[in-house]
Amino acid sequence: MTISRTKKLAGVVAAAGLLVALSGCGSAPEATPTNSESEGPVAVEGFLPCLVSDDGGFNDKSFNQSALTGMESAAEELGVELIEVESASANDYAPNLENLVAEGCTFIVAVGFKLSADTIASATANPDVDYAIIDDSADADFNGESDAPNIKPLLFDTVQAAYLGGYAAAAWSSEQGVNKVGTFGGIQIPPVTIFMDGFVDGVAKYNEDMGGAVETFGWDVEAQEGSFTGGFAANDTAKQTAQGILDQGVDVVLPVGGPIYQSAAAAITDAGSDSLLIGVDSDLAVVDPSVAELVLFSIMKRIDVAVQDATLQAATGDFDVTPYVGTLENEGVGLSGFGAFESELPEGLTDELAALQEQIISGELEVTSPSSPQQ
């Protein structure tokens, strides 16, 4: 376990993209300013935000890194220290959380579904500490409520953005005359399969609306079965799984699971293929320029903004544990731009995507997944 304690300078740094509102309710205790700014948020005395990763680590170019970026931005606004701790394996989750409590953390964000049980246990044992968890409702007994009254779930209805992504991938593949796209995941858990559900359904929507014949490989929505690497590491297994999808003749592939995109990129490069990647969580072409030339676009979850806003809320002492759900409407999820491929897009695609987005937001078009968070 490695704990990093960082002092952030005062000053306001805006998160990239559009902010997500995470408004709290109730009356806040009197706050003691910890930064030198006369305006902007101030933290209650002794506020110490902390972050624990899952075993993907903070350099995953995905959700762990995005969460850290969000907390760093909040800490800089507030002029406070933060503590970040990486987990090398699942065995680290419980002791890492225990150590953060021992360090005096007053707000702890756990990054990911895999930390659920340990986060619930830690929050239950430490009712005076505020917690948030990403991609999990902290509801192990499935009664519709968080299992500890001091945990705020930070959830994302990613199926909405992935639906747009599937439509865009199908349009691209059809334009190229290939008509085959694919996906594979790390572990078969809801935060992964929700991407795959939306992607496949979005391809079907393209075929329905445009008379297309684009095939999908790697995931069966109805059976909830498909191709998985068994983990989130970029390794030979992930590369072989990616190659299995590429061998179907696809020209667009969606790897869902943090670093496994690296294995997909290696498989494409080693084969001299013209296939392209779709990134997840973050704008992959931006966070990892080494693969930018392979990235058609990314399906984004604004984890950074959700963590930043939750941290700022906790800092005031006015913490609301009502679950946050990122959607297309509140811009918690969405598609990135198409980068270098913008000029090569099928004519009218961006207008079609905008129209679909409006239909999803209005409720005219229902887009959902078995893994969608309850709202």
CSV table of C-alpha atoms in Angstrom, one decimal:
chain,number,residue,atom,x,y,z
A,1,MET,CA,0.0,0.0,0.0
A,2,THR,CA,1.3,3.5,-0.9
A,3,ILE,CA,-0.3,6.5,0.6
A,4,SER,CA,0.3,9.9,-1.1
A,5,ARG,CA,-0.5,13.0,0.8
A,6,THR,CA,-0.6,16.1,-1.3
A,7,LYS,CA,-1.0,19.8,-0.4
A,8,LYS,CA,-3.0,21.6,-3.0
A,9,LEU,CA,-2.6,25.3,-3.6
A,10,ALA,CA,-5.6,27.7,-3.3
A,11,GLY,CA,-7.3,28.7,-6.5
A,12,VAL,CA,-10.2,27.6,-8.6
A,13,VAL,CA,-9.6,25.1,-11.4
A,14,ALA,CA,-12.5,24.3,-13.6
A,15,ALA,CA,-13.0,20.7,-14.6
A,16,ALA,CA,-12.9,19.9,-18.3
A,17,GLY,CA,-16.3,19.7,-19.8
A,18,LEU,CA,-19.7,20.5,-18.3
A,19,LEU,CA,-20.3,20.5,-14.6
A,20,VAL,CA,-22.7,18.1,-13.0
A,21,ALA,CA,-24.9,19.5,-10.2
A,22,LEU,CA,-24.6,17.6,-6.9
A,23,SER,CA,-26.7,19.8,-4.7
A,24,GLY,CA,-27.0,19.1,-1.0
A,25,CYS,CA,-29.7,19.8,1.4
A,26,GLY,CA,-30.0,20.7,5.1
A,27,SER,CA,-28.1,23.3,7.1
A,28,ALA,CA,-24.3,23.2,7.2
A,29,PRO,CA,-22.2,23.7,10.2
A,30,GLU,CA,-20.2,26.9,10.4
A,31,ALA,CA,-17.3,26.7,8.0
A,32,THR,CA,-13.7,27.8,8.7
A,33,PRO,CA,-12.0,29.0,5.5
A,34,THR,CA,-8.9,27.0,4.6
A,35,ASN,CA,-8.0,28.8,1.5
A,36,SER,CA,-6.9,32.4,0.9
A,37,GLU,CA,-9.6,33.2,-1.6
A,38,SER,CA,-12.3,35.7,-0.5
A,39,GLU,CA,-14.8,33.9,-2.9
A,40,GLY,CA,-15.5,30.3,-3.7
A,41,PRO,CA,-16.0,27.3,-1.6
A,42,VAL,CA,-14.5,27.0,1.9
A,43,ALA,CA,-14.1,23.8,3.9
A,44,VAL,CA,-15.0,23.1,7.5
A,45,GLU,CA,-12.1,22.9,9.9
A,46,GLY,CA,-10.2,19.7,9.6
A,47,PHE,CA,-11.7,18.6,6.3
A,48,LEU,CA,-9.5,15.9,4.7
A,49,PRO,CA,-10.6,14.3,1.5
A,50,CYS,CA,-9.2,10.9,0.6
A,51,LEU,CA,-9.4,8.5,-2.4
A,52,VAL,CA,-8.8,4.8,-2.7
A,53,SER,CA,-8.4,3.1,-6.1
A,54,ASP,CA,-9.4,-0.4,-7.2
A,55,ASP,CA,-6.6,-2.7,-8.4
A,56,GLY,CA,-6.5,-0.8,-11.8
A,57,GLY,CA,-4.5,2.0,-10.1
A,58,PHE,CA,-4.4,5.7,-10.8
A,59,ASN,CA,-2.6,5.4,-14.1
A,60,ASP,CA,-5.4,3.4,-15.8
A,61,LYS,CA,-6.3,6.3,-18.2
A,62,SER,CA,-9.8,5.6,-17.1
A,63,PHE,CA,-12.1,5.7,-14.1
A,64,ASN,CA,-9.4,5.6,-11.3
A,65,GLN,CA,-7.4,8.4,-13.0
A,66,SER,CA,-10.6,10.4,-13.7
A,67,ALA,CA,-11.6,10.1,-10.0
A,68,LEU,CA,-8.2,11.4,-8.9
A,69,THR,CA,-8.4,14.3,-11.3
A,70,GLY,CA,-11.7,15.3,-9.8
A,71,MET,CA,-10.6,15.1,-6.2
A,72,GLU,CA,-7.3,17.0,-7.0
A,73,SER,CA,-9.4,19.8,-8.6
A,74,ALA,CA,-11.6,20.0,-5.6
A,75,ALA,CA,-8.6,20.1,-3.2
A,76,GLU,CA,-7.1,22.8,-5.2
A,77,GLU,CA,-10.2,24.9,-5.0
A,78,LEU,CA,-10.4,24.4,-1.3
A,79,GLY,CA,-6.7,24.8,-0.6
A,80,VAL,CA,-6.6,21.5,1.4
A,81,GLU,CA,-4.6,18.4,1.5
A,82,LEU,CA,-5.8,15.1,0.0
A,83,ILE,CA,-4.7,11.6,0.5
A,84,GLU,CA,-4.7,9.1,-2.3
A,85,VAL,CA,-4.0,5.4,-1.9
A,86,GLU,CA,-3.6,2.7,-4.6
A,87,SER,CA,-4.8,-0.9,-4.3
A,88,ALA,CA,-2.6,-3.5,-5.9
A,89,SER,CA,-5.2,-6.2,-5.4
A,90,ALA,CA,-8.6,-6.8,-3.9
A,91,ASN,CA,-6.8,-7.8,-0.7
A,92,ASP,CA,-5.8,-4.2,-0.2
A,93,TYR,CA,-9.3,-2.7,-0.2
A,94,ALA,CA,-10.2,-3.2,3.4
A,95,PRO,CA,-6.8,-2.3,4.9
A,96,ASN,CA,-6.5,0.7,2.7
A,97,LEU,CA,-9.9,2.0,3.9
A,98,GLU,CA,-8.9,1.3,7.5
A,99,ASN,CA,-5.7,3.2,7.1
A,100,LEU,CA,-7.5,6.2,5.6
A,101,VAL,CA,-9.7,6.3,8.6
A,102,ALA,CA,-6.7,6.1,10.8
A,103,GLU,CA,-5.1,9.0,8.9
A,104,GLY,CA,-8.1,11.2,9.9
A,105,CYS,CA,-9.9,11.3,6.5
A,106,THR,CA,-13.3,13.0,6.9
A,107,PHE,CA,-14.4,12.2,3.3
A,108,ILE,CA,-13.5,9.0,1.5
A,109,VAL,CA,-14.2,8.1,-2.1
A,110,ALA,CA,-13.9,4.4,-3.1
A,111,VAL,CA,-13.4,4.0,-6.8
A,112,GLY,CA,-15.5,1.2,-8.2
A,113,PHE,CA,-18.0,-1.6,-7.8
A,114,LYS,CA,-15.3,-4.0,-6.6
A,115,LEU,CA,-14.8,-2.0,-3.3
A,116,SER,CA,-18.5,-2.2,-2.4
A,117,ALA,CA,-18.5,-4.7,0.4
A,118,ASP,CA,-15.4,-3.2,2.1
A,119,THR,CA,-16.7,0.3,1.7
A,120,ILE,CA,-20.1,-0.6,3.3
A,121,ALA,CA,-18.2,-2.3,6.2
A,122,SER,CA,-15.9,0.7,6.7
A,123,ALA,CA,-18.8,3.2,6.5
A,124,THR,CA,-20.8,1.2,9.0
A,125,ALA,CA,-17.9,1.1,11.4
A,126,ASN,CA,-17.2,4.8,11.0
A,127,PRO,CA,-20.5,6.7,11.0
A,128,ASP,CA,-18.9,10.1,11.5
A,129,VAL,CA,-17.0,9.8,8.2
A,130,ASP,CA,-18.6,10.7,4.9
A,131,TYR,CA,-18.2,8.2,2.0
A,132,ALA,CA,-18.9,8.1,-1.7
A,133,ILE,CA,-18.5,5.1,-4.0
A,134,ILE,CA,-18.3,5.1,-7.8
A,135,ASP,CA,-20.4,2.7,-9.9
A,136,ASP,CA,-22.1,1.1,-7.0
A,137,SER,CA,-25.3,1.7,-5.1
A,138,ALA,CA,-23.8,0.2,-1.8
A,139,ASP,CA,-27.0,-1.9,-1.6
A,140,ALA,CA,-25.8,-5.4,-0.9
A,141,ASP,CA,-29.2,-6.5,0.4
A,142,PHE,CA,-31.0,-5.0,-2.7
A,143,ASN,CA,-33.7,-3.2,-0.7
A,144,GLY,CA,-33.3,-0.1,-2.7
A,145,GLU,CA,-31.4,1.9,-0.1
A,146,SER,CA,-27.7,2.3,0.7
A,147,ASP,CA,-26.6,-0.1,3.4
A,148,ALA,CA,-24.9,2.7,5.4
A,149,PRO,CA,-26.5,6.1,5.9
A,150,ASN,CA,-23.2,7.9,5.3
A,151,ILE,CA,-22.4,6.6,1.7
A,152,LYS,CA,-23.3,8.6,-1.4
A,153,PRO,CA,-23.4,6.5,-4.6
A,154,LEU,CA,-22.0,8.1,-7.7
A,155,LEU,CA,-23.7,6.3,-10.5
A,156,PHE,CA,-23.8,6.6,-14.3
A,157,ASP,CA,-26.6,5.5,-16.7
A,158,THR,CA,-23.9,4.8,-19.3
A,159,VAL,CA,-26.2,2.8,-21.5
A,160,GLN,CA,-27.5,6.2,-22.9
A,161,ALA,CA,-24.1,7.3,-24.1
A,162,ALA,CA,-23.1,3.8,-25.3
A,163,TYR,CA,-26.3,3.7,-27.4
A,164,LEU,CA,-25.1,6.8,-29.2
A,165,GLY,CA,-21.7,5.1,-29.5
A,166,GLY,CA,-23.1,2.0,-31.0
A,167,TYR,CA,-25.1,4.0,-33.5
A,168,ALA,CA,-22.0,6.0,-34.5
A,169,ALA,CA,-19.8,2.8,-34.8
A,170,ALA,CA,-22.4,1.2,-37.0
A,171,ALA,CA,-22.6,4.2,-39.2
A,172,TRP,CA,-18.8,4.3,-39.5
A,173,SER,CA,-18.5,0.6,-40.3
A,174,SER,CA,-21.3,0.8,-42.8
A,175,GLU,CA,-19.7,3.7,-44.6
A,176,GLN,CA,-16.4,1.7,-44.8
A,177,GLY,CA,-18.3,-1.2,-46.3
A,178,VAL,CA,-17.3,-3.6,-43.5
A,179,ASN,CA,-20.5,-3.8,-41.5
A,180,LYS,CA,-19.0,-5.5,-38.5
A,181,VAL,CA,-18.3,-4.1,-35.1
A,182,GLY,CA,-17.4,-5.7,-31.8
A,183,THR,CA,-16.9,-5.3,-28.0
A,184,PHE,CA,-15.4,-7.2,-25.1
A,185,GLY,CA,-15.1,-6.5,-21.4
A,186,GLY,CA,-12.8,-7.0,-18.4
A,187,ILE,CA,-15.1,-8.5,-15.8
A,188,GLN,CA,-18.8,-9.2,-16.2
A,189,ILE,CA,-20.1,-6.7,-13.8
A,190,PRO,CA,-22.8,-4.1,-14.2
A,191,PRO,CA,-20.5,-1.1,-14.8
A,192,VAL,CA,-19.0,-3.0,-17.7
A,193,THR,CA,-22.0,-4.7,-19.3
A,194,ILE,CA,-24.0,-1.5,-19.3
A,195,PHE,CA,-21.6,-0.1,-21.9
A,196,MET,CA,-22.0,-3.3,-24.0
A,197,ASP,CA,-25.8,-3.3,-23.7
A,198,GLY,CA,-26.0,0.2,-25.0
A,199,PHE,CA,-23.4,-0.4,-27.7
A,200,VAL,CA,-25.2,-3.4,-29.2
A,201,ASP,CA,-28.7,-1.8,-29.0
A,202,GLY,CA,-27.3,1.4,-30.7
A,203,VAL,CA,-26.1,-0.7,-33.6
A,204,ALA,CA,-29.5,-2.3,-33.9
A,205,LYS,CA,-31.1,1.2,-33.9
A,206,TYR,CA,-28.8,2.2,-36.8
A,207,ASN,CA,-29.8,-0.9,-38.7
A,208,GLU,CA,-33.5,-0.2,-38.0
A,209,ASP,CA,-33.4,3.5,-39.0
A,210,MET,CA,-31.0,3.3,-41.9
A,211,GLY,CA,-31.7,-0.1,-43.4
A,212,GLY,CA,-28.2,-1.2,-42.3
A,213,ALA,CA,-26.8,-4.7,-41.9
A,214,VAL,CA,-24.1,-4.1,-39.3
A,215,GLU,CA,-23.3,-7.2,-37.2
A,216,THR,CA,-22.1,-7.1,-33.6
A,217,PHE,CA,-19.7,-9.5,-32.0
A,218,GLY,CA,-18.6,-10.1,-28.4
A,219,TRP,CA,-21.9,-9.5,-26.5
A,220,ASP,CA,-25.4,-10.9,-26.6
A,221,VAL,CA,-27.8,-8.5,-24.9
A,222,GLU,CA,-30.7,-10.9,-24.5
A,223,ALA,CA,-28.6,-13.7,-23.1
A,224,GLN,CA,-26.2,-11.3,-21.2
A,225,GLU,CA,-23.3,-13.4,-22.4
A,226,GLY,CA,-20.1,-12.4,-24.2
A,227,SER,CA,-16.3,-12.1,-24.3
A,228,PHE,CA,-14.4,-11.1,-21.1
A,229,THR,CA,-10.8,-11.1,-20.1
A,230,GLY,CA,-11.4,-12.0,-16.5
A,231,GLY,CA,-9.7,-8.8,-15.2
A,232,PHE,CA,-8.8,-5.3,-16.0
A,233,ALA,CA,-5.0,-5.8,-16.7
A,234,ALA,CA,-3.5,-5.2,-20.1
A,235,ASN,CA,-1.9,-8.6,-20.5
A,236,ASP,CA,-1.7,-11.5,-23.0
A,237,THR,CA,-5.2,-12.7,-22.1
A,238,ALA,CA,-6.7,-9.3,-22.9
A,239,LYS,CA,-4.7,-9.2,-26.1
A,240,GLN,CA,-6.0,-12.7,-27.1
A,241,THR,CA,-9.5,-11.7,-26.3
A,242,ALA,CA,-9.2,-8.6,-28.4
A,243,GLN,CA,-7.7,-10.6,-31.2
A,244,GLY,CA,-10.7,-13.0,-31.0
A,245,ILE,CA,-13.0,-10.1,-31.7
A,246,LEU,CA,-10.8,-8.6,-34.4
A,247,ASP,CA,-10.6,-12.0,-36.1
A,248,GLN,CA,-14.4,-11.7,-36.8
A,249,GLY,CA,-13.5,-8.9,-39.3
A,250,VAL,CA,-14.6,-6.0,-37.3
A,251,ASP,CA,-13.4,-2.5,-38.1
A,252,VAL,CA,-14.5,-0.9,-34.8
A,253,VAL,CA,-13.9,-2.5,-31.3
A,254,LEU,CA,-15.1,-1.3,-27.9
A,255,PRO,CA,-12.9,-2.6,-25.0
A,256,VAL,CA,-14.7,-2.0,-21.7
A,257,GLY,CA,-12.4,-2.2,-18.7
A,258,GLY,CA,-9.8,0.4,-18.1
A,259,PRO,CA,-6.3,-0.6,-19.3
A,260,ILE,CA,-7.5,-3.5,-21.5
A,261,TYR,CA,-7.7,-0.9,-24.3
A,262,GLN,CA,-3.9,-1.1,-24.4
A,263,SER,CA,-4.1,-4.8,-25.3
A,264,ALA,CA,-6.7,-4.1,-28.0
A,265,ALA,CA,-4.4,-1.3,-29.4
A,266,ALA,CA,-1.5,-3.7,-29.4
A,267,ALA,CA,-3.5,-6.4,-31.3
A,268,ILE,CA,-4.6,-3.9,-33.9
A,269,THR,CA,-1.0,-2.5,-34.4
A,270,ASP,CA,0.7,-5.9,-34.4
A,271,ALA,CA,-1.8,-7.2,-37.1
A,272,GLY,CA,-1.4,-4.1,-39.2
A,273,SER,CA,-5.1,-3.7,-39.1
A,274,ASP,CA,-7.2,-0.7,-40.0
A,275,SER,CA,-9.6,-1.3,-37.2
A,276,LEU,CA,-10.3,1.5,-34.7
A,277,LEU,CA,-10.9,1.7,-31.0
A,278,ILE,CA,-13.7,3.3,-28.9
A,279,GLY,CA,-12.5,4.6,-25.5
A,280,VAL,CA,-14.5,4.4,-22.3
A,281,ASP,CA,-14.9,6.6,-19.2
A,282,SER,CA,-12.4,9.3,-20.3
A,283,ASP,CA,-11.6,10.9,-23.6
A,284,LEU,CA,-9.0,8.2,-24.5
A,285,ALA,CA,-7.4,10.2,-27.4
A,286,VAL,CA,-6.6,13.0,-24.9
A,287,VAL,CA,-5.5,11.0,-21.8
A,288,ASP,CA,-3.3,8.6,-23.9
A,289,PRO,CA,-2.0,10.3,-27.0
A,290,SER,CA,0.0,7.2,-27.8
A,291,VAL,CA,-3.2,5.5,-29.1
A,292,ALA,CA,-4.9,8.7,-30.4
A,293,GLU,CA,-4.6,7.7,-34.0
A,294,LEU,CA,-6.6,4.5,-33.3
A,295,VAL,CA,-9.4,6.1,-31.3
A,296,LEU,CA,-12.6,6.9,-33.3
A,297,PHE,CA,-14.3,8.5,-30.2
A,298,SER,CA,-14.9,7.7,-26.5
A,299,ILE,CA,-18.0,7.0,-24.5
A,300,MET,CA,-17.5,9.2,-21.4
A,301,LYS,CA,-18.6,9.1,-17.8
A,302,ARG,CA,-17.8,12.4,-16.1
A,303,ILE,CA,-16.4,10.7,-13.0
A,304,ASP,CA,-14.0,13.6,-12.5
A,305,VAL,CA,-16.8,16.2,-12.2
A,306,ALA,CA,-19.0,13.9,-10.0
A,307,VAL,CA,-16.1,13.4,-7.6
A,308,GLN,CA,-15.1,17.1,-7.6
A,309,ASP,CA,-18.6,18.2,-6.9
A,310,ALA,CA,-19.2,15.6,-4.2
A,311,THR,CA,-15.9,16.6,-2.5
A,312,LEU,CA,-16.8,20.2,-2.5
A,313,GLN,CA,-20.2,19.4,-1.1
A,314,ALA,CA,-18.7,17.3,1.7
A,315,ALA,CA,-16.2,20.0,2.4
A,316,THR,CA,-18.9,22.4,3.5
A,317,GLY,CA,-20.3,20.0,6.0
A,318,ASP,CA,-23.6,19.8,4.0
A,319,PHE,CA,-23.2,16.3,2.6
A,320,ASP,CA,-26.2,14.8,0.9
A,321,VAL,CA,-26.1,11.0,0.4
A,322,THR,CA,-28.8,11.0,-2.2
A,323,PRO,CA,-27.4,9.0,-5.1
A,324,TYR,CA,-26.1,11.0,-8.0
A,325,VAL,CA,-26.9,9.5,-11.5
A,326,GLY,CA,-25.1,10.8,-14.5
A,327,THR,CA,-27.2,10.9,-17.6
A,328,LEU,CA,-27.2,12.6,-21.0
A,329,GLU,CA,-29.6,15.2,-19.6
A,330,ASN,CA,-27.2,16.3,-16.8
A,331,GLU,CA,-24.2,15.7,-19.0
A,332,GLY,CA,-22.8,13.1,-16.6
A,333,VAL,CA,-22.4,10.8,-19.6
A,334,GLY,CA,-21.9,11.5,-23.3
A,335,LEU,CA,-19.7,11.1,-26.4
A,336,SER,CA,-16.4,12.8,-27.0
A,337,GLY,CA,-15.5,14.4,-30.3
A,338,PHE,CA,-14.3,12.4,-33.2
A,339,GLY,CA,-10.9,14.1,-33.4
A,340,ALA,CA,-9.0,13.4,-36.6
A,341,PHE,CA,-11.9,11.4,-37.9
A,342,GLU,CA,-14.4,14.2,-37.9
A,343,SER,CA,-13.9,15.0,-41.5
A,344,GLU,CA,-14.4,11.4,-42.5
A,345,LEU,CA,-17.7,10.8,-40.8
A,346,PRO,CA,-20.7,9.7,-42.8
A,347,GLU,CA,-22.8,12.7,-44.0
A,348,GLY,CA,-25.4,13.7,-41.5
A,349,LEU,CA,-24.2,11.5,-38.6
A,350,THR,CA,-23.7,14.3,-36.1
A,351,ASP,CA,-27.2,15.5,-36.7
A,352,GLU,CA,-28.6,12.0,-36.3
A,353,LEU,CA,-26.7,11.6,-33.0
A,354,ALA,CA,-28.0,15.0,-31.8
A,355,ALA,CA,-31.6,14.0,-32.6
A,356,LEU,CA,-31.2,10.6,-30.9
A,357,GLN,CA,-29.8,12.3,-27.8
A,358,GLU,CA,-32.8,14.7,-27.6
A,359,GLN,CA,-35.2,11.7,-28.0
A,360,ILE,CA,-33.5,9.9,-25.1
A,361,ILE,CA,-33.5,13.0,-22.9
A,362,SER,CA,-37.2,13.7,-23.6
A,363,GLY,CA,-38.2,10.1,-23.0
A,364,GLU,CA,-39.5,9.6,-26.5
A,365,LEU,CA,-36.8,6.9,-27.0
A,366,GLU,CA,-36.4,4.6,-24.0
A,367,VAL,CA,-32.8,3.4,-23.6
A,368,THR,CA,-32.1,1.1,-20.7
A,369,SER,CA,-30.0,-1.9,-19.5
A,370,PRO,CA,-30.4,-4.5,-16.8
A,371,SER,CA,-27.5,-2.7,-15.3
A,372,SER,CA,-29.0,0.8,-15.3
A,373,PRO,CA,-29.0,2.5,-11.9
A,374,GLN,CA,-32.4,3.1,-10.3
A,375,GLN,CA,-33.5,6.7,-10.6
